[in-house]
Amino acid sequence: MASPPASSVAGSSKGKIDSTGKAFTRKDLDGHDLPPSPAPSSPRPGRKYALATELVYTEGSDQYNASSVPIYQSATFKQSSATGGGGEYDYTRSGNPTRTHLERHLAKIMNANRALVVSSGMGALDVITRLLRPGDEVITGDDLYGGSHRLLKYLSTHGGIVVHHVDTTEPEEVRKVVSPKTAMVLLESPTNPLIKIVDIPSIATLVHDANPSAVVAVDNTMLSPMLQNPLDLGADIVYESGTKYLSGHHDLMAGVIAINDPTLGERLYFTINASGCGLSPFDSWLLLRGVKTLGVRMEKQQSNAQRIAEFLETHGFRVRYPGLKSHPQYDLHWSMARGAGAVLSFETGDVNVSERIVESARLWAISVSFGCVNSLISMPCRMSHASIDEKTRRDRGMPEDIIRLCVGIEDCEDLIDDLSRALVQAGAVNITPDGFRALGADEEQTLGESPILSE
Ligand SMILES: Cc1ncc(COP(=O)(O)O)c(C=O)c1O
Ligand SMILES: N[C@@H](CCSC[C@H](N)C(=O)O)C(=O)O
């Protein structure tokens, strides 16, 4: 990668001379006018093309017209004056051209005025929760990603934050606890791993009506901007683990925060610069590369997931997936989202049977995480959500036998064959003249009846 001259540190050759005679540039990689360093990441307003096009389309004005945005693998940037002025960027913790390019691209895709990228999804939530002050109250769900639960628990134990875990699938439960002390409402939809759907617009409205200064933040990791835009549904902040769908290959950790309010953006940026959790130039480049294929990956992952969910349900398993009509909040989900995603969970009724299924699968790797091109299988209570203690899991109705499938882009027949073999090998099914049926399926329900409507 070639380094641009110090007078055009943002990668543009359009440097100017300012009134003091010092060389500086006001253009970034995209040729946008920018205020002095650190560079915010506001994109041009409006979305010109369909999302699938915008994902791959970037308007660069690199000095060599590089087709792939260069990796500015530099910690510091030469300045043209002794007072430290002159350059768009001074230090990569504060801002880096590759990171700025990614942030602008993500802001466009997430329908946001500004996006910020940090070193992990948990890093993103950490930055967001630093908006809180001791005594502030947070309202959040009772089916929350384990790591988010752990961070909130830490803040309630050590940071003087009061956390209310309520059933966020019922907006009335949020209404009961919202108050002038509510500083933040944290939502996930669908939830991980119970795939519950949360009415984001109703909750955002009732929270803002009750307390206009409360911030509604939504973790959109389970769907990605391809399928849902919480900012358009009334949220103030959307954040995602970029480790999942956005990157798609399990080769990096990243977190993304998107906002519309410039003041909120500045406060979040302040924490990122002050604490030093901005995404590295290399990982920014890698994430930008991953985002470009989000559309095709999600399309294939989602169609595989739909077929697998139907396969399991038809064979008598209790399946949780918003692409199934049997999902109790099917209509609500589709009123907010453009797709069902590629994470589903199902139960067997027996932890040991579930363990045997997971260990019998070959194509399905036993791994935490999701959103990758490879298919994964896991037991959330033992793995991704083990940081939630057993009693809390029980109180929240998280079945210990639940198996989570994170569906990749492999050939669907191969995935179904491998899963069928694992189900048979684990003794999870009775062999019938027509194939097989989940153990106990016909005692609890008749074929075709919704397995989760009774919840
Ligand atoms: C829903 C959800 N939010 C946030 C995170 C945190 O992301 P990361 O692992 O990138 O820190 C995860 C998984 O780790 C997740 O599943
Ligand atoms: N050991 C990790 C577990 C990460 S879980 C990753 C992902 N969010 C998932 O749901 O699979 C930890 O302690 O955080």
Short mmCIF file of C-alpha atoms and ligand atoms in Angstrom, two decimals:
data_model
loop_
_atom_site.label_atom_id
_atom_site.label_comp_id
_atom_site.label_asym_id
_atom_site.label_seq_id
_atom_site.Cartn_x
_atom_site.Cartn_y
_atom_site.Cartn_z
CA MET A 1 0.00 0.00 0.00
CA ALA A 2 1.35 3.42 -0.89
CA SER A 3 1.24 6.16 1.72
CA PRO A 4 -0.18 9.43 0.56
CA PRO A 5 1.96 12.53 1.10
CA ALA A 6 1.59 14.26 4.47
CA SER A 7 -0.35 17.05 2.84
CA SER A 8 -3.13 14.66 1.79
CA VAL A 9 -3.25 12.26 4.69
CA ALA A 10 -6.86 11.36 4.10
CA GLY A 11 -5.95 9.67 0.87
CA SER A 12 -7.19 12.45 -1.34
CA SER A 13 -4.86 14.46 -3.54
CA LYS A 14 -7.15 17.46 -3.09
CA GLY A 15 -5.17 19.07 -0.23
CA LYS A 16 -5.51 22.83 0.15
CA ILE A 17 -3.43 25.56 1.71
CA ASP A 18 -5.20 27.24 4.64
CA SER A 19 -5.08 30.91 5.66
CA THR A 20 -1.91 30.33 7.71
CA GLY A 21 -0.22 28.80 4.69
CA LYS A 22 -0.30 25.26 6.12
CA ALA A 23 -1.13 22.30 3.93
CA PHE A 24 -4.27 20.40 4.96
CA THR A 25 -7.06 18.45 3.40
CA ARG A 26 -10.78 18.62 3.96
CA LYS A 27 -11.53 15.57 1.84
CA ASP A 28 -11.65 11.98 2.98
CA LEU A 29 -11.29 8.80 0.93
CA ASP A 30 -14.76 9.31 -0.46
CA GLY A 31 -14.06 12.90 -1.37
CA HIS A 32 -16.45 14.20 1.30
CA ASP A 33 -15.82 17.51 3.01
CA LEU A 34 -14.79 16.89 6.59
CA PRO A 35 -14.25 19.09 9.60
CA PRO A 36 -10.88 18.81 11.34
CA SER A 37 -9.69 15.53 12.83
CA PRO A 38 -11.16 13.35 14.24
CA ALA A 39 -13.24 12.67 11.19
CA PRO A 40 -16.91 11.92 11.78
CA SER A 41 -18.46 9.42 9.49
CA SER A 42 -21.63 11.01 8.19
CA PRO A 43 -22.52 9.69 4.76
CA ARG A 44 -24.30 11.52 1.99
CA PRO A 45 -27.97 11.66 2.95
CA GLY A 46 -30.37 9.19 1.41
CA ARG A 47 -29.93 5.78 -0.13
CA LYS A 48 -29.56 5.84 -3.89
CA TYR A 49 -29.73 2.17 -4.76
CA ALA A 50 -31.27 -1.01 -3.42
CA LEU A 51 -29.46 -2.33 -0.36
CA ALA A 52 -27.89 -5.24 -2.27
CA THR A 53 -26.26 -2.66 -4.56
CA GLU A 54 -25.26 -0.26 -1.79
CA LEU A 55 -23.52 -3.10 0.05
CA VAL A 56 -20.98 -3.45 -2.75
CA TYR A 57 -20.95 0.08 -4.08
CA THR A 58 -18.35 2.45 -2.65
CA GLU A 59 -17.39 5.80 -4.09
CA GLY A 60 -13.68 6.11 -3.48
CA SER A 61 -11.35 8.88 -4.54
CA ASP A 62 -8.11 7.20 -3.62
CA GLN A 63 -5.09 8.92 -5.14
CA TYR A 64 -4.32 5.79 -7.22
CA ASN A 65 -7.99 4.88 -7.75
CA ALA A 66 -7.46 1.69 -5.78
CA SER A 67 -10.47 -0.53 -6.24
CA SER A 68 -10.10 -1.96 -2.73
CA VAL A 69 -9.80 0.69 -0.03
CA PRO A 70 -6.18 0.75 1.22
CA ILE A 71 -5.30 -0.38 4.72
CA TYR A 72 -3.76 2.65 6.43
CA GLN A 73 -1.67 0.53 8.75
CA SER A 74 -0.20 3.50 10.55
CA ALA A 75 -0.51 4.41 14.22
CA THR A 76 0.35 8.05 13.71
CA PHE A 77 0.19 10.64 10.93
CA LYS A 78 2.72 13.36 10.10
CA GLN A 79 1.46 16.88 10.73
CA SER A 80 2.53 20.00 8.93
CA SER A 81 2.73 22.34 11.90
CA ALA A 82 4.43 22.35 15.28
CA THR A 83 1.08 22.99 16.93
CA GLY A 84 -0.12 19.61 15.75
CA GLY A 85 -2.46 21.00 13.09
CA GLY A 86 -2.57 20.38 9.41
CA GLY A 87 -3.73 16.80 9.09
CA GLU A 88 -7.13 15.21 8.93
CA TYR A 89 -5.86 12.40 11.10
CA ASP A 90 -3.28 12.55 13.85
CA TYR A 91 -3.41 9.15 15.57
CA THR A 92 -5.25 5.95 14.74
CA ARG A 93 -6.96 5.66 18.14
CA SER A 94 -8.66 8.98 17.27
CA GLY A 95 -9.30 8.26 13.62
CA ASN A 96 -7.96 6.30 10.67
CA PRO A 97 -8.87 6.63 6.97
CA THR A 98 -9.66 2.92 6.53
CA ARG A 99 -11.91 2.98 9.60
CA THR A 100 -13.61 6.18 8.41
CA HIS A 101 -14.31 4.61 5.05
CA LEU A 102 -15.90 1.59 6.74
CA GLU A 103 -17.93 3.81 9.09
CA ARG A 104 -19.30 5.83 6.20
CA HIS A 105 -20.19 2.69 4.30
CA LEU A 106 -21.96 1.20 7.33
CA ALA A 107 -23.82 4.43 8.09
CA LYS A 108 -25.21 4.33 4.56
CA ILE A 109 -26.25 0.69 4.88
CA MET A 110 -27.72 1.12 8.36
CA ASN A 111 -29.76 4.20 7.35
CA ALA A 112 -27.89 6.22 9.95
CA ASN A 113 -26.25 9.61 10.08
CA ARG A 114 -23.18 8.16 11.71
CA ALA A 115 -21.65 4.76 12.36
CA LEU A 116 -18.75 3.97 14.67
CA VAL A 117 -16.76 0.74 14.68
CA VAL A 118 -15.07 -0.79 17.70
CA SER A 119 -13.17 -3.93 18.58
CA SER A 120 -16.13 -6.23 19.38
CA GLY A 121 -19.88 -6.34 19.88
CA MET A 122 -19.36 -6.27 23.63
CA GLY A 123 -17.04 -3.30 23.13
CA ALA A 124 -19.97 -1.56 21.39
CA LEU A 125 -22.30 -2.23 24.33
CA ASP A 126 -19.58 -1.09 26.73
CA VAL A 127 -19.28 2.23 24.86
CA ILE A 128 -23.07 2.64 24.86
CA THR A 129 -23.44 1.90 28.58
CA ARG A 130 -20.82 4.54 29.38
CA LEU A 131 -23.59 7.05 28.65
CA LEU A 132 -25.01 5.92 32.01
CA ARG A 133 -24.39 7.55 35.39
CA PRO A 134 -24.70 5.98 38.87
CA GLY A 135 -28.36 5.90 39.88
CA ASP A 136 -29.57 5.60 36.28
CA GLU A 137 -32.01 2.83 35.49
CA VAL A 138 -31.84 0.43 32.54
CA ILE A 139 -34.76 -1.64 31.29
CA THR A 140 -33.90 -4.72 29.31
CA GLY A 141 -35.17 -8.16 28.37
CA ASP A 142 -35.26 -11.43 30.25
CA ASP A 143 -33.86 -13.32 27.26
CA LEU A 144 -30.67 -11.49 26.56
CA TYR A 145 -27.37 -12.58 25.03
CA GLY A 146 -25.25 -13.98 27.90
CA GLY A 147 -22.40 -11.48 27.46
CA SER A 148 -24.80 -8.52 27.54
CA HIS A 149 -26.40 -9.91 30.69
CA ARG A 150 -22.92 -10.25 32.24
CA LEU A 151 -21.94 -6.64 31.44
CA LEU A 152 -25.22 -5.28 32.84
CA LYS A 153 -24.82 -7.39 35.96
CA TYR A 154 -21.32 -5.96 36.41
CA LEU A 155 -22.67 -2.42 36.05
CA SER A 156 -25.42 -3.06 38.58
CA THR A 157 -22.95 -4.55 41.05
CA HIS A 158 -20.09 -2.08 40.56
CA GLY A 159 -21.46 0.94 38.72
CA GLY A 160 -24.56 1.90 40.71
CA ILE A 161 -26.84 1.20 37.73
CA VAL A 162 -30.27 -0.30 38.44
CA VAL A 163 -31.17 -2.94 35.84
CA HIS A 164 -34.76 -4.14 35.35
CA HIS A 165 -35.04 -7.40 33.39
CA VAL A 166 -38.60 -7.68 32.13
CA ASP A 167 -40.41 -9.65 29.45
CA THR A 168 -39.86 -7.20 26.60
CA THR A 169 -42.18 -9.20 24.34
CA GLU A 170 -44.92 -7.47 26.36
CA PRO A 171 -44.65 -3.66 25.94
CA GLU A 172 -46.91 -3.31 29.00
CA GLU A 173 -44.16 -4.88 31.14
CA VAL A 174 -41.83 -2.09 30.01
CA ARG A 175 -44.50 0.54 30.72
CA LYS A 176 -44.76 -0.72 34.31
CA VAL A 177 -41.11 0.08 35.09
CA VAL A 178 -40.33 3.08 32.89
CA SER A 179 -39.81 6.24 34.97
CA PRO A 180 -37.93 9.56 35.00
CA LYS A 181 -34.93 7.53 36.19
CA THR A 182 -34.95 5.36 33.07
CA ALA A 183 -31.85 6.36 31.15
CA MET A 184 -31.69 3.46 28.72
CA VAL A 185 -33.80 0.66 27.29
CA LEU A 186 -31.83 -2.20 25.70
CA LEU A 187 -33.67 -4.50 23.33
CA GLU A 188 -32.87 -7.52 21.16
CA SER A 189 -35.20 -8.84 18.48
CA PRO A 190 -35.22 -11.72 17.77
CA THR A 191 -33.71 -12.63 21.11
CA ASN A 192 -30.73 -14.97 21.37
CA PRO A 193 -31.40 -17.91 21.82
CA LEU A 194 -35.17 -18.12 22.46
CA ILE A 195 -36.02 -16.24 19.25
CA LYS A 196 -38.62 -14.05 20.96
CA ILE A 197 -39.78 -10.98 19.06
CA VAL A 198 -39.90 -7.54 20.64
CA ASP A 199 -42.22 -4.79 19.39
CA ILE A 200 -39.53 -2.15 18.86
CA PRO A 201 -41.83 0.69 17.60
CA SER A 202 -44.35 0.31 20.46
CA ILE A 203 -41.66 0.18 23.12
CA ALA A 204 -39.70 3.09 21.62
CA THR A 205 -42.87 5.21 21.53
CA LEU A 206 -43.99 4.41 25.05
CA VAL A 207 -40.50 4.97 26.47
CA HIS A 208 -39.99 8.29 24.67
CA ASP A 209 -43.49 9.43 25.69
CA ALA A 210 -42.80 8.59 29.31
CA ASN A 211 -39.28 9.97 29.36
CA PRO A 212 -37.99 11.83 26.28
CA SER A 213 -34.41 11.73 27.52
CA ALA A 214 -34.30 7.92 27.74
CA VAL A 215 -32.20 6.26 25.04
CA VAL A 216 -33.59 3.20 23.26
CA ALA A 217 -30.76 0.97 22.04
CA VAL A 218 -31.35 -2.14 19.94
CA ASP A 219 -28.95 -5.04 19.43
CA ASN A 220 -29.58 -5.97 15.78
CA THR A 221 -26.95 -8.74 15.60
CA MET A 222 -29.47 -11.50 14.93
CA LEU A 223 -30.72 -9.91 11.69
CA SER A 224 -28.13 -7.42 10.44
CA PRO A 225 -29.05 -4.27 8.47
CA MET A 226 -29.93 -6.54 5.56
CA LEU A 227 -33.12 -7.56 7.34
CA GLN A 228 -33.99 -4.91 9.93
CA ASN A 229 -33.28 -1.22 10.60
CA PRO A 230 -34.11 -0.43 14.24
CA LEU A 231 -33.35 3.28 13.72
CA ASP A 232 -36.27 3.37 11.29
CA LEU A 233 -38.42 1.67 13.95
CA GLY A 234 -37.87 4.38 16.57
CA ALA A 235 -34.60 3.34 18.24
CA ASP A 236 -31.99 5.98 19.11
CA ILE A 237 -29.02 3.64 18.86
CA VAL A 238 -28.53 0.40 16.98
CA TYR A 239 -25.54 -1.78 17.64
CA GLU A 240 -24.33 -5.09 16.29
CA SER A 241 -21.63 -7.61 16.75
CA GLY A 242 -19.76 -7.24 13.45
CA THR A 243 -18.20 -10.59 14.32
CA LYS A 244 -21.40 -12.23 12.98
CA TYR A 245 -23.28 -11.56 9.72
CA LEU A 246 -21.54 -8.30 8.82
CA SER A 247 -18.16 -10.01 8.47
CA GLY A 248 -19.52 -13.50 7.81
CA HIS A 249 -16.33 -15.56 7.92
CA HIS A 250 -15.33 -15.86 11.58
CA ASP A 251 -12.07 -14.13 10.87
CA LEU A 252 -12.46 -10.98 12.95
CA MET A 253 -14.10 -9.45 16.02
CA ALA A 254 -15.90 -6.14 15.62
CA GLY A 255 -18.74 -4.04 16.98
CA VAL A 256 -20.78 -1.43 15.12
CA ILE A 257 -22.82 1.42 16.61
CA ALA A 258 -25.14 3.55 14.46
CA ILE A 259 -27.00 6.71 15.43
CA ASN A 260 -28.89 9.61 13.88
CA ASP A 261 -28.45 12.20 16.63
CA PRO A 262 -25.12 14.04 16.12
CA THR A 263 -24.78 14.89 19.84
CA LEU A 264 -25.18 11.25 20.80
CA GLY A 265 -22.66 10.38 18.09
CA GLU A 266 -20.11 12.79 19.56
CA ARG A 267 -20.59 11.39 23.07
CA LEU A 268 -20.08 7.83 21.83
CA TYR A 269 -17.08 8.85 19.73
CA PHE A 270 -15.58 10.56 22.78
CA THR A 271 -15.62 7.27 24.71
CA ILE A 272 -14.14 5.33 21.78
CA ASN A 273 -11.24 7.77 21.49
CA ALA A 274 -10.80 8.10 25.24
CA SER A 275 -10.82 4.36 25.91
CA GLY A 276 -9.06 3.27 22.70
CA CYS A 277 -11.44 0.59 21.46
CA GLY A 278 -11.75 1.77 17.83
CA LEU A 279 -11.43 -1.02 15.26
CA SER A 280 -7.91 -1.55 13.91
CA PRO A 281 -7.16 -0.60 10.28
CA PHE A 282 -6.71 -4.22 9.20
CA ASP A 283 -9.93 -5.42 10.83
CA SER A 284 -11.74 -2.39 9.38
CA TRP A 285 -10.56 -3.44 5.92
CA LEU A 286 -11.56 -7.05 6.53
CA LEU A 287 -15.01 -6.03 7.78
CA LEU A 288 -15.54 -3.77 4.77
CA ARG A 289 -14.71 -6.72 2.53
CA GLY A 290 -17.14 -8.95 4.44
CA VAL A 291 -20.01 -6.45 4.30
CA LYS A 292 -19.92 -6.49 0.51
CA THR A 293 -21.11 -10.11 0.39
CA LEU A 294 -23.71 -9.75 3.17
CA GLY A 295 -26.60 -9.80 0.68
CA VAL A 296 -25.75 -13.06 -1.06
CA ARG A 297 -24.67 -14.78 2.14
CA MET A 298 -27.82 -13.81 4.01
CA GLU A 299 -30.06 -14.88 1.13
CA LYS A 300 -28.56 -18.38 1.04
CA GLN A 301 -28.24 -18.76 4.81
CA GLN A 302 -31.84 -17.71 5.26
CA SER A 303 -33.26 -20.03 2.63
CA ASN A 304 -31.29 -22.94 4.13
CA ALA A 305 -32.54 -21.99 7.62
CA GLN A 306 -36.16 -21.91 6.45
CA ARG A 307 -35.90 -25.41 4.98
CA ILE A 308 -34.18 -26.79 8.07
CA ALA A 309 -36.74 -25.21 10.41
CA GLU A 310 -39.56 -26.75 8.36
CA PHE A 311 -37.76 -30.11 8.29
CA LEU A 312 -37.43 -30.20 12.09
CA GLU A 313 -40.97 -29.00 12.72
CA THR A 314 -42.45 -31.54 10.30
CA HIS A 315 -40.62 -34.25 12.18
CA GLY A 316 -42.24 -33.21 15.44
CA PHE A 317 -39.62 -31.00 17.09
CA ARG A 318 -40.49 -27.81 18.95
CA VAL A 319 -38.78 -25.23 16.71
CA ARG A 320 -38.31 -21.50 17.28
CA TYR A 321 -37.83 -19.57 14.04
CA PRO A 322 -39.67 -16.43 12.88
CA GLY A 323 -39.88 -17.83 9.34
CA LEU A 324 -42.37 -20.45 10.60
CA LYS A 325 -46.04 -19.51 10.66
CA SER A 326 -46.24 -21.35 13.99
CA HIS A 327 -44.06 -18.70 15.62
CA PRO A 328 -46.41 -16.94 18.05
CA GLN A 329 -45.12 -13.51 16.98
CA TYR A 330 -44.83 -14.23 13.26
CA ASP A 331 -46.90 -11.18 12.21
CA LEU A 332 -45.09 -8.82 14.58
CA HIS A 333 -41.72 -10.00 13.29
CA TRP A 334 -42.67 -9.46 9.66
CA SER A 335 -44.10 -6.02 10.45
CA MET A 336 -40.55 -4.94 11.41
CA ALA A 337 -38.19 -7.15 9.43
CA ARG A 338 -37.51 -8.14 5.84
CA GLY A 339 -36.45 -11.69 6.65
CA ALA A 340 -36.22 -14.32 9.37
CA GLY A 341 -32.43 -14.62 9.57
CA ALA A 342 -30.49 -17.85 9.86
CA VAL A 343 -30.54 -18.70 13.58
CA LEU A 344 -33.11 -21.13 14.94
CA SER A 345 -33.43 -23.24 18.01
CA PHE A 346 -35.21 -26.44 18.85
CA GLU A 347 -35.78 -28.65 21.84
CA THR A 348 -35.64 -32.37 22.36
CA GLY A 349 -37.04 -32.63 25.89
CA ASP A 350 -33.85 -34.25 27.20
CA VAL A 351 -30.48 -32.57 27.85
CA ASN A 352 -28.56 -35.80 27.29
CA VAL A 353 -30.26 -36.40 23.94
CA SER A 354 -29.46 -32.81 22.93
CA GLU A 355 -25.82 -33.29 23.88
CA ARG A 356 -25.64 -36.46 21.80
CA ILE A 357 -27.18 -34.70 18.78
CA VAL A 358 -24.66 -31.87 19.00
CA GLU A 359 -21.77 -34.30 19.32
CA SER A 360 -23.01 -36.56 16.52
CA ALA A 361 -23.18 -33.80 13.92
CA ARG A 362 -20.17 -33.61 11.59
CA LEU A 363 -20.92 -30.87 9.10
CA TRP A 364 -22.34 -28.69 11.85
CA ALA A 365 -19.39 -27.44 13.88
CA ILE A 366 -19.83 -27.25 17.66
CA SER A 367 -19.11 -23.55 18.07
CA VAL A 368 -20.46 -20.41 19.62
CA SER A 369 -21.15 -17.45 17.33
CA PHE A 370 -23.40 -17.26 14.26
CA GLY A 371 -23.78 -15.43 10.97
CA CYS A 372 -20.87 -17.26 9.37
CA VAL A 373 -20.78 -19.06 6.01
CA ASN A 374 -20.26 -22.32 7.93
CA SER A 375 -23.12 -23.98 9.82
CA LEU A 376 -22.80 -24.25 13.59
CA ILE A 377 -24.56 -26.20 16.32
CA SER A 378 -24.47 -25.40 20.02
CA MET A 379 -26.18 -25.76 23.38
CA PRO A 380 -26.64 -22.16 24.56
CA CYS A 381 -27.05 -23.04 28.25
CA ARG A 382 -23.62 -24.72 28.22
CA MET A 383 -21.91 -22.37 25.80
CA SER A 384 -22.93 -18.86 24.69
CA HIS A 385 -25.27 -18.26 27.64
CA ALA A 386 -23.32 -20.10 30.34
CA SER A 387 -22.47 -16.71 31.89
CA ILE A 388 -26.13 -16.50 33.01
CA ASP A 389 -26.37 -18.57 36.20
CA GLU A 390 -28.51 -21.72 36.20
CA LYS A 391 -31.20 -20.31 38.50
CA THR A 392 -31.63 -17.18 36.37
CA ARG A 393 -31.82 -19.34 33.24
CA ARG A 394 -34.50 -21.46 34.92
CA ASP A 395 -36.44 -18.40 36.11
CA ARG A 396 -36.36 -17.04 32.56
CA GLY A 397 -37.67 -20.27 31.08
CA MET A 398 -34.54 -21.08 29.12
CA PRO A 399 -34.73 -24.84 28.42
CA GLU A 400 -31.44 -26.57 29.28
CA ASP A 401 -31.93 -28.94 26.33
CA ILE A 402 -32.28 -26.17 23.76
CA ILE A 403 -30.09 -26.60 20.67
CA ARG A 404 -29.21 -23.59 18.56
CA LEU A 405 -28.54 -24.00 14.84
CA CYS A 406 -26.73 -21.20 13.01
CA VAL A 407 -27.17 -21.99 9.37
CA GLY A 408 -24.48 -21.38 6.76
CA ILE A 409 -24.32 -21.44 2.97
CA GLU A 410 -23.57 -25.15 2.44
CA ASP A 411 -25.73 -27.36 0.24
CA CYS A 412 -28.99 -27.72 2.16
CA GLU A 413 -29.40 -31.43 1.40
CA ASP A 414 -25.99 -32.09 2.94
CA LEU A 415 -26.99 -30.14 6.05
CA ILE A 416 -30.29 -32.01 6.38
CA ASP A 417 -28.59 -35.40 5.82
CA ASP A 418 -26.00 -34.65 8.49
CA LEU A 419 -28.64 -33.45 10.94
CA SER A 420 -30.88 -36.49 10.23
CA ARG A 421 -27.96 -38.82 10.85
CA ALA A 422 -27.15 -37.01 14.12
CA LEU A 423 -30.80 -37.21 15.27
CA VAL A 424 -30.94 -40.94 14.57
CA GLN A 425 -27.51 -41.64 16.08
CA ALA A 426 -28.40 -39.66 19.23
CA GLY A 427 -31.64 -41.61 19.69
CA ALA A 428 -33.67 -38.39 19.38
CA VAL A 429 -36.26 -39.92 17.05
CA ASN A 430 -38.44 -42.98 16.61
CA ILE A 431 -38.02 -44.68 13.25
CA THR A 432 -41.39 -44.90 11.46
CA PRO A 433 -42.40 -46.50 8.16
CA ASP A 434 -42.25 -43.00 6.60
CA GLY A 435 -38.97 -41.90 8.13
CA PHE A 436 -38.73 -40.71 11.72
CA ARG A 437 -40.54 -38.64 14.38
CA ALA A 438 -39.18 -36.76 17.39
CA LEU A 439 -39.43 -38.77 20.62
CA GLY A 440 -42.67 -37.93 22.39
CA ALA A 441 -43.85 -35.70 19.55
CA ASP A 442 -47.19 -37.39 19.11
CA GLU A 443 -47.93 -37.40 22.83
CA GLU A 444 -47.62 -33.61 23.08
CA GLN A 445 -49.09 -32.54 19.77
CA THR A 446 -50.45 -33.77 16.52
CA LEU A 447 -48.50 -33.31 13.33
CA GLY A 448 -48.87 -29.82 11.91
CA GLU A 449 -50.00 -28.33 15.21
CA SER A 450 -47.89 -25.39 16.36
CA PRO A 451 -45.27 -26.57 18.85
CA ILE A 452 -44.86 -23.18 20.52
CA LEU A 453 -48.30 -21.63 20.32
CA SER A 454 -49.07 -22.99 23.75
CA GLU A 455 -46.44 -20.70 25.37
C1 LIG B 1 -26.87 -10.85 20.21
C2 LIG B 1 -25.41 -10.59 20.50
N1 LIG B 1 -25.02 -9.35 20.84
C3 LIG B 1 -23.74 -9.07 21.10
C4 LIG B 1 -22.76 -10.04 21.05
C5 LIG B 1 -21.35 -9.67 21.38
O1 LIG B 1 -20.57 -9.65 20.24
P1 LIG B 1 -18.98 -9.95 20.21
O2 LIG B 1 -18.80 -11.40 20.43
O3 LIG B 1 -18.55 -9.46 18.89
O4 LIG B 1 -18.39 -9.18 21.35
C6 LIG B 1 -23.13 -11.36 20.73
C7 LIG B 1 -22.16 -12.47 20.68
O5 LIG B 1 -21.08 -12.47 21.12
C8 LIG B 1 -24.49 -11.63 20.45
O6 LIG B 1 -24.90 -12.86 20.18
N1 LIG B 2 -17.01 -17.50 25.98
C1 LIG B 2 -17.74 -16.43 25.35
C2 LIG B 2 -18.94 -16.94 24.69
C3 LIG B 2 -19.26 -16.16 23.46
S1 LIG B 2 -20.88 -16.45 22.81
C4 LIG B 2 -20.76 -15.77 21.20
C5 LIG B 2 -22.05 -15.44 20.53
N2 LIG B 2 -22.63 -14.23 21.02
C6 LIG B 2 -23.08 -16.51 20.58
O1 LIG B 2 -24.24 -16.24 20.96
O2 LIG B 2 -22.78 -17.62 20.17
C7 LIG B 2 -18.11 -15.42 26.42
O3 LIG B 2 -17.89 -15.68 27.59
O4 LIG B 2 -18.57 -14.35 26.09
#
